[in-house]
XYZ file of N, CA, C and O in Angstrom:
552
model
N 126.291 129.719 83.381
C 125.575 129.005 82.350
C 125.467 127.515 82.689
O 124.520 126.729 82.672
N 127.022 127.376 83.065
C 126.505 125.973 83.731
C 125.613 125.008 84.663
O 125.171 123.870 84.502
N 125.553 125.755 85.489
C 125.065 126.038 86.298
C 123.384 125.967 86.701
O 122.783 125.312 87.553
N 122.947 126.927 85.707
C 121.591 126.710 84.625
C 121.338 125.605 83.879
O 120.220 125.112 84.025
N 122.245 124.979 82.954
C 121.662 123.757 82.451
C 121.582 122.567 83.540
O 120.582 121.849 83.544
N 122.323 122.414 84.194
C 122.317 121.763 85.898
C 121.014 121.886 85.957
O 120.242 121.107 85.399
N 120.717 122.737 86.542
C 119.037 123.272 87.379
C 118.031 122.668 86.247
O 116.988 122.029 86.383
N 118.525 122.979 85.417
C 117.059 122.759 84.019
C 117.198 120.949 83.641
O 116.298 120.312 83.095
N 118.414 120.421 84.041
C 118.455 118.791 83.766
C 118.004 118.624 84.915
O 116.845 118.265 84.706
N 118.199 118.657 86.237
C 117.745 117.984 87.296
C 116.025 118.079 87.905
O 115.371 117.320 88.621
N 115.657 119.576 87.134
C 114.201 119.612 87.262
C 113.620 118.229 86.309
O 112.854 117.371 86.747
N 114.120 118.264 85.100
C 113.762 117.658 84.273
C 113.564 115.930 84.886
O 112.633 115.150 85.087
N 114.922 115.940 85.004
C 115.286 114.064 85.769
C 113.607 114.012 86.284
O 112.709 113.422 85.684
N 113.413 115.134 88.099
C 112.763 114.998 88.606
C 111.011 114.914 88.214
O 110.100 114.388 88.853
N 110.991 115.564 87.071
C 109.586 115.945 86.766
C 108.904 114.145 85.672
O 107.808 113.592 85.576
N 110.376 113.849 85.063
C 110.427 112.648 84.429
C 109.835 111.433 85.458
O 108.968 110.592 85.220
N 110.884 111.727 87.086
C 110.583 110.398 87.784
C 108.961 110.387 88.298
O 108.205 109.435 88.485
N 108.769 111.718 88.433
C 107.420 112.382 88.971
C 106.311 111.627 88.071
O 105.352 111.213 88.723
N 106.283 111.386 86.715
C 105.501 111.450 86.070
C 105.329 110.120 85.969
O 104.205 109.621 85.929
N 106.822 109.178 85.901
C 107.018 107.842 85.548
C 106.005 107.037 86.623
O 105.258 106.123 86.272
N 106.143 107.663 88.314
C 105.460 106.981 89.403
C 103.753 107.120 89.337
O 102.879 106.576 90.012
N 103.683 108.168 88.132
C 102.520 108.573 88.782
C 101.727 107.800 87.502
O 100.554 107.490 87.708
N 102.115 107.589 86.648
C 101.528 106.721 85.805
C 101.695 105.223 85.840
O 101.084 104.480 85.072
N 102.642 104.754 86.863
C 102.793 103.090 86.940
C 101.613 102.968 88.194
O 101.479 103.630 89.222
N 100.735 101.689 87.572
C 99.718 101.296 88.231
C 98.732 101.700 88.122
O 97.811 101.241 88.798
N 98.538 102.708 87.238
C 97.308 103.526 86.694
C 96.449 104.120 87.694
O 97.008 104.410 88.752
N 94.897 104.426 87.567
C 94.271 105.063 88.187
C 93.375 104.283 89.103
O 92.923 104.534 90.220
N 93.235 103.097 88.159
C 92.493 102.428 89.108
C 92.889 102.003 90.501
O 92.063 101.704 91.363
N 94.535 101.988 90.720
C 95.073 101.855 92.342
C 94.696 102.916 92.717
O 95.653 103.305 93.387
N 93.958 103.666 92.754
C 93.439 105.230 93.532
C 92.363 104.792 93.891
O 92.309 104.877 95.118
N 91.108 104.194 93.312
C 89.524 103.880 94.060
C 89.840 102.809 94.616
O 88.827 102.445 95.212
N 90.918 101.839 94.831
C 90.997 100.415 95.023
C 90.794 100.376 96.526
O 91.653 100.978 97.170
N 90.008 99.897 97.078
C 89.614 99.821 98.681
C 90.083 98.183 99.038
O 89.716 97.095 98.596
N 91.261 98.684 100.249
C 92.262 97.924 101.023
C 91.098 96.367 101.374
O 89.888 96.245 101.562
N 92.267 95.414 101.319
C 91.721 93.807 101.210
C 91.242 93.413 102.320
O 91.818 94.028 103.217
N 90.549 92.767 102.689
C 89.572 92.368 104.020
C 91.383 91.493 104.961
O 92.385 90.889 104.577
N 90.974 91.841 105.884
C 92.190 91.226 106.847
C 91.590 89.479 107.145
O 90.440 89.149 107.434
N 92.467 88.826 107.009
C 92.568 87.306 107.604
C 92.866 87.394 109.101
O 93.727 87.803 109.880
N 91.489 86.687 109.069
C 91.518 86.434 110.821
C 92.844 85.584 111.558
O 93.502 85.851 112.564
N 92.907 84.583 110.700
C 93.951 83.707 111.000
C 95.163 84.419 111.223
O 95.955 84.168 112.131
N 95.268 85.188 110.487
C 96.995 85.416 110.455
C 97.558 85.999 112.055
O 98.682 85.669 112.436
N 96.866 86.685 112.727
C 97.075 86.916 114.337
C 97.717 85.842 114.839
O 98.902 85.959 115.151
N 97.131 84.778 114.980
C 97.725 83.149 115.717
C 98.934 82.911 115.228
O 100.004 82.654 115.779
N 98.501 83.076 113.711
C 100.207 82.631 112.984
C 101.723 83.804 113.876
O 102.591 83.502 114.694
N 101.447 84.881 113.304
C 102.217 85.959 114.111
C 102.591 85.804 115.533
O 103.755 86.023 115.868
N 101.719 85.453 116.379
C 101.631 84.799 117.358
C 102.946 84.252 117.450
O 103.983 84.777 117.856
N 102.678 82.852 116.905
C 103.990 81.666 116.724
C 105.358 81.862 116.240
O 106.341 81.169 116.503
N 105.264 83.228 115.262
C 106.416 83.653 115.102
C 107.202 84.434 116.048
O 108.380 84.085 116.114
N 106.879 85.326 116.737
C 106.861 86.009 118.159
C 107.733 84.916 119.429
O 108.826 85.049 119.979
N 106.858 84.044 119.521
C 107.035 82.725 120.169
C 108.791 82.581 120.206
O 109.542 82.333 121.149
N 109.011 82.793 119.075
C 110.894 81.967 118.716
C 111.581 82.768 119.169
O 112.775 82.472 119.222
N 111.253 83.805 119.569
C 112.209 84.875 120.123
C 112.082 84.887 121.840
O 111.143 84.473 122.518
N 112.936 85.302 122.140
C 114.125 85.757 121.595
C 115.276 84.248 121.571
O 115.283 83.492 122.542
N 115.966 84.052 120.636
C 116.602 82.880 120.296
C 117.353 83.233 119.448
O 116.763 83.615 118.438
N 118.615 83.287 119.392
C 119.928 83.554 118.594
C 119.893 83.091 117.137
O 119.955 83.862 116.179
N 119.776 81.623 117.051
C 119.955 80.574 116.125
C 118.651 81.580 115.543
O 119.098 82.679 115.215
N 117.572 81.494 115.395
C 116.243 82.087 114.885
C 116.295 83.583 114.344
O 115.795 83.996 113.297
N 117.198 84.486 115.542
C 117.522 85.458 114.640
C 118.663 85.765 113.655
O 118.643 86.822 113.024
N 119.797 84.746 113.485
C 120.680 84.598 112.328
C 119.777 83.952 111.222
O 119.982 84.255 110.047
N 118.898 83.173 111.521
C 118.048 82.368 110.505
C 117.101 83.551 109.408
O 116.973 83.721 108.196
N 116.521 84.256 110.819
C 115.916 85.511 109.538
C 116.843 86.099 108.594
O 116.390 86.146 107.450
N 118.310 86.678 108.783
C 118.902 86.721 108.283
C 119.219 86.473 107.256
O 119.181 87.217 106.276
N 119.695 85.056 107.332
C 119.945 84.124 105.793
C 118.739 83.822 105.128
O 118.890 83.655 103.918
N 117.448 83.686 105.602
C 116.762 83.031 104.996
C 116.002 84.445 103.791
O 115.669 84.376 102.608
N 115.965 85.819 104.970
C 116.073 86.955 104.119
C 116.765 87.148 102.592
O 116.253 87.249 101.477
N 118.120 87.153 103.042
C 119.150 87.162 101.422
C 118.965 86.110 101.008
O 119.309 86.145 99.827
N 118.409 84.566 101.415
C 118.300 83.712 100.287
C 117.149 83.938 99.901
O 117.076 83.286 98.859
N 116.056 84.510 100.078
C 114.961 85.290 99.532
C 115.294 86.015 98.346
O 115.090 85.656 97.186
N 115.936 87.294 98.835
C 116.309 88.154 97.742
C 117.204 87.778 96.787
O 117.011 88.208 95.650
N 118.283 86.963 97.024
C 118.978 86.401 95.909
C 118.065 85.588 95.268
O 118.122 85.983 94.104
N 117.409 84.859 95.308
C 116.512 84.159 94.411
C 115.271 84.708 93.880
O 114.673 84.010 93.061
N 114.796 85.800 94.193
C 114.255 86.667 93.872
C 112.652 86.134 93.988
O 111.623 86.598 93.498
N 112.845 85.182 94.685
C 111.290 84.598 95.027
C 110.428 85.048 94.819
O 109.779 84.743 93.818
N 109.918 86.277 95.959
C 108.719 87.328 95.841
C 108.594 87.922 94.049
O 107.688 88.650 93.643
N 109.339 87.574 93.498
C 108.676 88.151 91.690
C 107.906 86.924 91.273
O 107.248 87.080 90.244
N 107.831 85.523 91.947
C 107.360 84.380 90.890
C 105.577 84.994 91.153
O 104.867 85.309 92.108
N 105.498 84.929 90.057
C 103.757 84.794 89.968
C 103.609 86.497 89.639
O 102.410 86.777 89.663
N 104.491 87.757 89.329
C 104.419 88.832 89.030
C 103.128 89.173 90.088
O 102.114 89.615 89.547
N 103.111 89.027 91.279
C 102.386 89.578 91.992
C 102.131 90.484 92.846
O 101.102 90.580 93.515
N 103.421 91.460 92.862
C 103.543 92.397 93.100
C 102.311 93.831 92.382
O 101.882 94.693 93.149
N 102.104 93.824 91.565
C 100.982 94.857 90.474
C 99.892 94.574 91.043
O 99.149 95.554 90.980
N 99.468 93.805 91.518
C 98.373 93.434 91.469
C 97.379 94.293 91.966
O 96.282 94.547 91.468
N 97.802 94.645 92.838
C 97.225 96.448 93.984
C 98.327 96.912 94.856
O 99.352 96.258 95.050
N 98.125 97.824 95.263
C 98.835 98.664 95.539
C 99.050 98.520 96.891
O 99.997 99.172 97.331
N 98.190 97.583 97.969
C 98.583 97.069 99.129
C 99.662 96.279 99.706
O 99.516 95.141 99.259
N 100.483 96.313 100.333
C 101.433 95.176 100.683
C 100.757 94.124 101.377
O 99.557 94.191 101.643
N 101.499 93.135 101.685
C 100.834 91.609 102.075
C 101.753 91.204 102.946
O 102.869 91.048 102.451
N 101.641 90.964 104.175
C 102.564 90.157 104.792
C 102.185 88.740 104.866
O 101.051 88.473 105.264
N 103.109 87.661 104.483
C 103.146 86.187 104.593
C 103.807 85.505 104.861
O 104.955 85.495 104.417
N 103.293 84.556 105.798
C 104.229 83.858 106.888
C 104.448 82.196 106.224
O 103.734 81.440 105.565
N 105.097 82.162 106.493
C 105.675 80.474 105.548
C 106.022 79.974 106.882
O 106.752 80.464 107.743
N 105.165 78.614 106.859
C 105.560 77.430 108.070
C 106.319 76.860 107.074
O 105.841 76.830 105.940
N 107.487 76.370 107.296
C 108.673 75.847 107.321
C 109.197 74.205 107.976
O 109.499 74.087 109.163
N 109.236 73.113 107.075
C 109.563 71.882 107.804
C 110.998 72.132 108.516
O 111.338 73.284 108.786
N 111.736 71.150 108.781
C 112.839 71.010 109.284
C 114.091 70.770 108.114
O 115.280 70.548 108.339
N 113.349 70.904 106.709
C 114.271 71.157 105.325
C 114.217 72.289 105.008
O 115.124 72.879 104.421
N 112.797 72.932 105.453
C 113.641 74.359 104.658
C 111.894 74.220 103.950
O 111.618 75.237 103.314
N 111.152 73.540 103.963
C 110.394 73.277 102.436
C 108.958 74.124 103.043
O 108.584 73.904 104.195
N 108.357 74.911 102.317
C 107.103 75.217 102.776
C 105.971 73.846 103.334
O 105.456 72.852 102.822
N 105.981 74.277 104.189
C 104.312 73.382 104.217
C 102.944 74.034 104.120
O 102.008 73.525 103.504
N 102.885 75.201 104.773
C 102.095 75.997 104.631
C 102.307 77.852 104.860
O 103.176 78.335 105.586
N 100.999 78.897 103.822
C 101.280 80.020 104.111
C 99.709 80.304 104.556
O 98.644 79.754 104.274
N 100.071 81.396 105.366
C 99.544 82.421 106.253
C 99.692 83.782 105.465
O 100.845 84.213 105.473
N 98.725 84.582 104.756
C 98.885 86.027 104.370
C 97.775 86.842 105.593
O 96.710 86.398 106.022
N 98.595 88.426 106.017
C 97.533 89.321 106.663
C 96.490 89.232 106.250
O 95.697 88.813 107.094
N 95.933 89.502 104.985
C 94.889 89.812 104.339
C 94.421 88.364 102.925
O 95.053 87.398 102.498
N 92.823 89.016 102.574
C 92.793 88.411 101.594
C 92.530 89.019 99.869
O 92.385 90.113 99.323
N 92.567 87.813 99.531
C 92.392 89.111 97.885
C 93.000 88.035 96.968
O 93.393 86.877 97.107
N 92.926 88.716 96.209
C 94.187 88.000 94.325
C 95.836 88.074 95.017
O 96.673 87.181 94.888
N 96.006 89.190 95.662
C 97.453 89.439 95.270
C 97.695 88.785 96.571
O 98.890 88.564 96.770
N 96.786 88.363 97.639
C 97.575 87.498 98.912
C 97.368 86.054 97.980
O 98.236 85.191 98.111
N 96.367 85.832 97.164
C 96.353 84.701 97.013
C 97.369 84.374 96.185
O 98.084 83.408 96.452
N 97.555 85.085 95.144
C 99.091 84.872 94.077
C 100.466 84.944 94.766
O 101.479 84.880 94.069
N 100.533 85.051 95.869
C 101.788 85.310 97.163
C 101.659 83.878 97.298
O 102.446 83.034 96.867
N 100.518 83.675 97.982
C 100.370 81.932 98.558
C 100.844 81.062 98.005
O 101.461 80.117 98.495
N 100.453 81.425 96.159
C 100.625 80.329 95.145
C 102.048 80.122 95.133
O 102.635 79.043 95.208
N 102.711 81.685 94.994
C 104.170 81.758 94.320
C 105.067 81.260 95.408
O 106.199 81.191 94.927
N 105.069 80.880 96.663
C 105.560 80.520 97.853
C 105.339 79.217 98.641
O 105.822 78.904 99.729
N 104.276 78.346 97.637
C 103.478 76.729 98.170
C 104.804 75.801 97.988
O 104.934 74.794 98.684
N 105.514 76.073 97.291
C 106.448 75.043 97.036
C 107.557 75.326 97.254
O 108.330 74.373 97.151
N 108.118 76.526 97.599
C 109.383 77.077 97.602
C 110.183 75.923 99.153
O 109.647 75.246 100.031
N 111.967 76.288 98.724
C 112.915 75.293 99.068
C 113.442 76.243 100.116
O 114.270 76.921 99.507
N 113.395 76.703 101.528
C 114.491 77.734 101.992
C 115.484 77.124 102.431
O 115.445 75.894 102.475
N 116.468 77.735 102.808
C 117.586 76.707 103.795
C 117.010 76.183 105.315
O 116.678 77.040 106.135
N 116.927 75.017 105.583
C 116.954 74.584 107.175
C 116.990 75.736 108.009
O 117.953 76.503 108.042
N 115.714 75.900 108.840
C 115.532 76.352 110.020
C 116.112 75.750 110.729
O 116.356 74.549 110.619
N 116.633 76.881 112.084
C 117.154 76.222 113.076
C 116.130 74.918 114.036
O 116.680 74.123 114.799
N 115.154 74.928 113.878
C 114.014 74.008 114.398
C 112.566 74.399 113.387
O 112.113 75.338 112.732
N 112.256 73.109 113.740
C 110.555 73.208 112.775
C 109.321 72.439 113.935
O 109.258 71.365 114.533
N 108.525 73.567 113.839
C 108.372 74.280 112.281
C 108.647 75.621 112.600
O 108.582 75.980 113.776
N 108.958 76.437 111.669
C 109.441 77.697 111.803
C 108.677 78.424 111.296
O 108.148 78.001 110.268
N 108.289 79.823 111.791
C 107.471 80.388 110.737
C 108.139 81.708 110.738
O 108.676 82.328 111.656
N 107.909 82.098 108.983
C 108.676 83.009 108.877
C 107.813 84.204 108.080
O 107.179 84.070 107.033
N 107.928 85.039 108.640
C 106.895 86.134 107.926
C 108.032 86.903 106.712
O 109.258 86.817 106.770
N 107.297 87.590 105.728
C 108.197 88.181 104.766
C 106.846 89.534 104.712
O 105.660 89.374 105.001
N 107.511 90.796 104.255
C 106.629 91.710 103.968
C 106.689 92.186 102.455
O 107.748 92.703 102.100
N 105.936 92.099 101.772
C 105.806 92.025 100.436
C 104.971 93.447 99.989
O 103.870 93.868 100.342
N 106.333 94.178 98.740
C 104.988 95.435 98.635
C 104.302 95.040 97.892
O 103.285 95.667 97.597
């Protein structure tokens, strides 16, 4: 018997999470046709490529990663919803840490609300500047 209610809760859980995914973001992320690619961003990538291989640069992704996620950066501007594409964006980086400029793959609302939410942001000191640092954003 037990056993059975087991089977009949865990279908359930599953049919719940099933339903929860399939209704976040609605229908319209189904006709939504993928964002025109930025020419630019190749060169940028480029430059990031460039720093490697370099020790200091790859502890830097590192930290600069978890000080990402601890600050939870990528939520400012709720731009994640926006479509259902991910965005990669590269942040040139002074020798403080401070954006100077971003680079997204593509274009659209939701690279541009990335750009916005990331124009001013503080990271910790790169090991050298300018640094560029790509982040992949769903």
């Amino acid at each position: 018997m037990k056993t059975n209610i087991l089977k009949i809760a865990a279908a359930s859980a599953v049919a719940m999470i099933a339903a929860g995914c399939a209704s976040t973001g609605g229908g319209a992320w189904n006709n939504e046709p993928p964002p025109a690619a930025n020419p630019n961003f190749a060169s940028e990538m480029n430059k990031f490529n460039a720093q490697f291989p370099n020790d200091k640069a790859s502890k830097y992704e590192e930290v600069s990663l978890n000080y990402n996620n601890a600050k939870k950066l990528d939520d400012r501007g709720n731009c994640h919803d926006i479509n259902k594409y991910p965005v990669v964006i590269i942040l040139t980086l002074d020798a403080s840490g401070k954006v100077t400029r971003t680079t997204t793959d593509v274009e659209g609302k939701k690279a541009e609300c990335f750009r916005q939410a990331y124009a001013d942001v503080q990271l910790p000191p790169p090991p050298f500047a300018p640094y560029q640092k790509p982040i992949r954003l769903r």
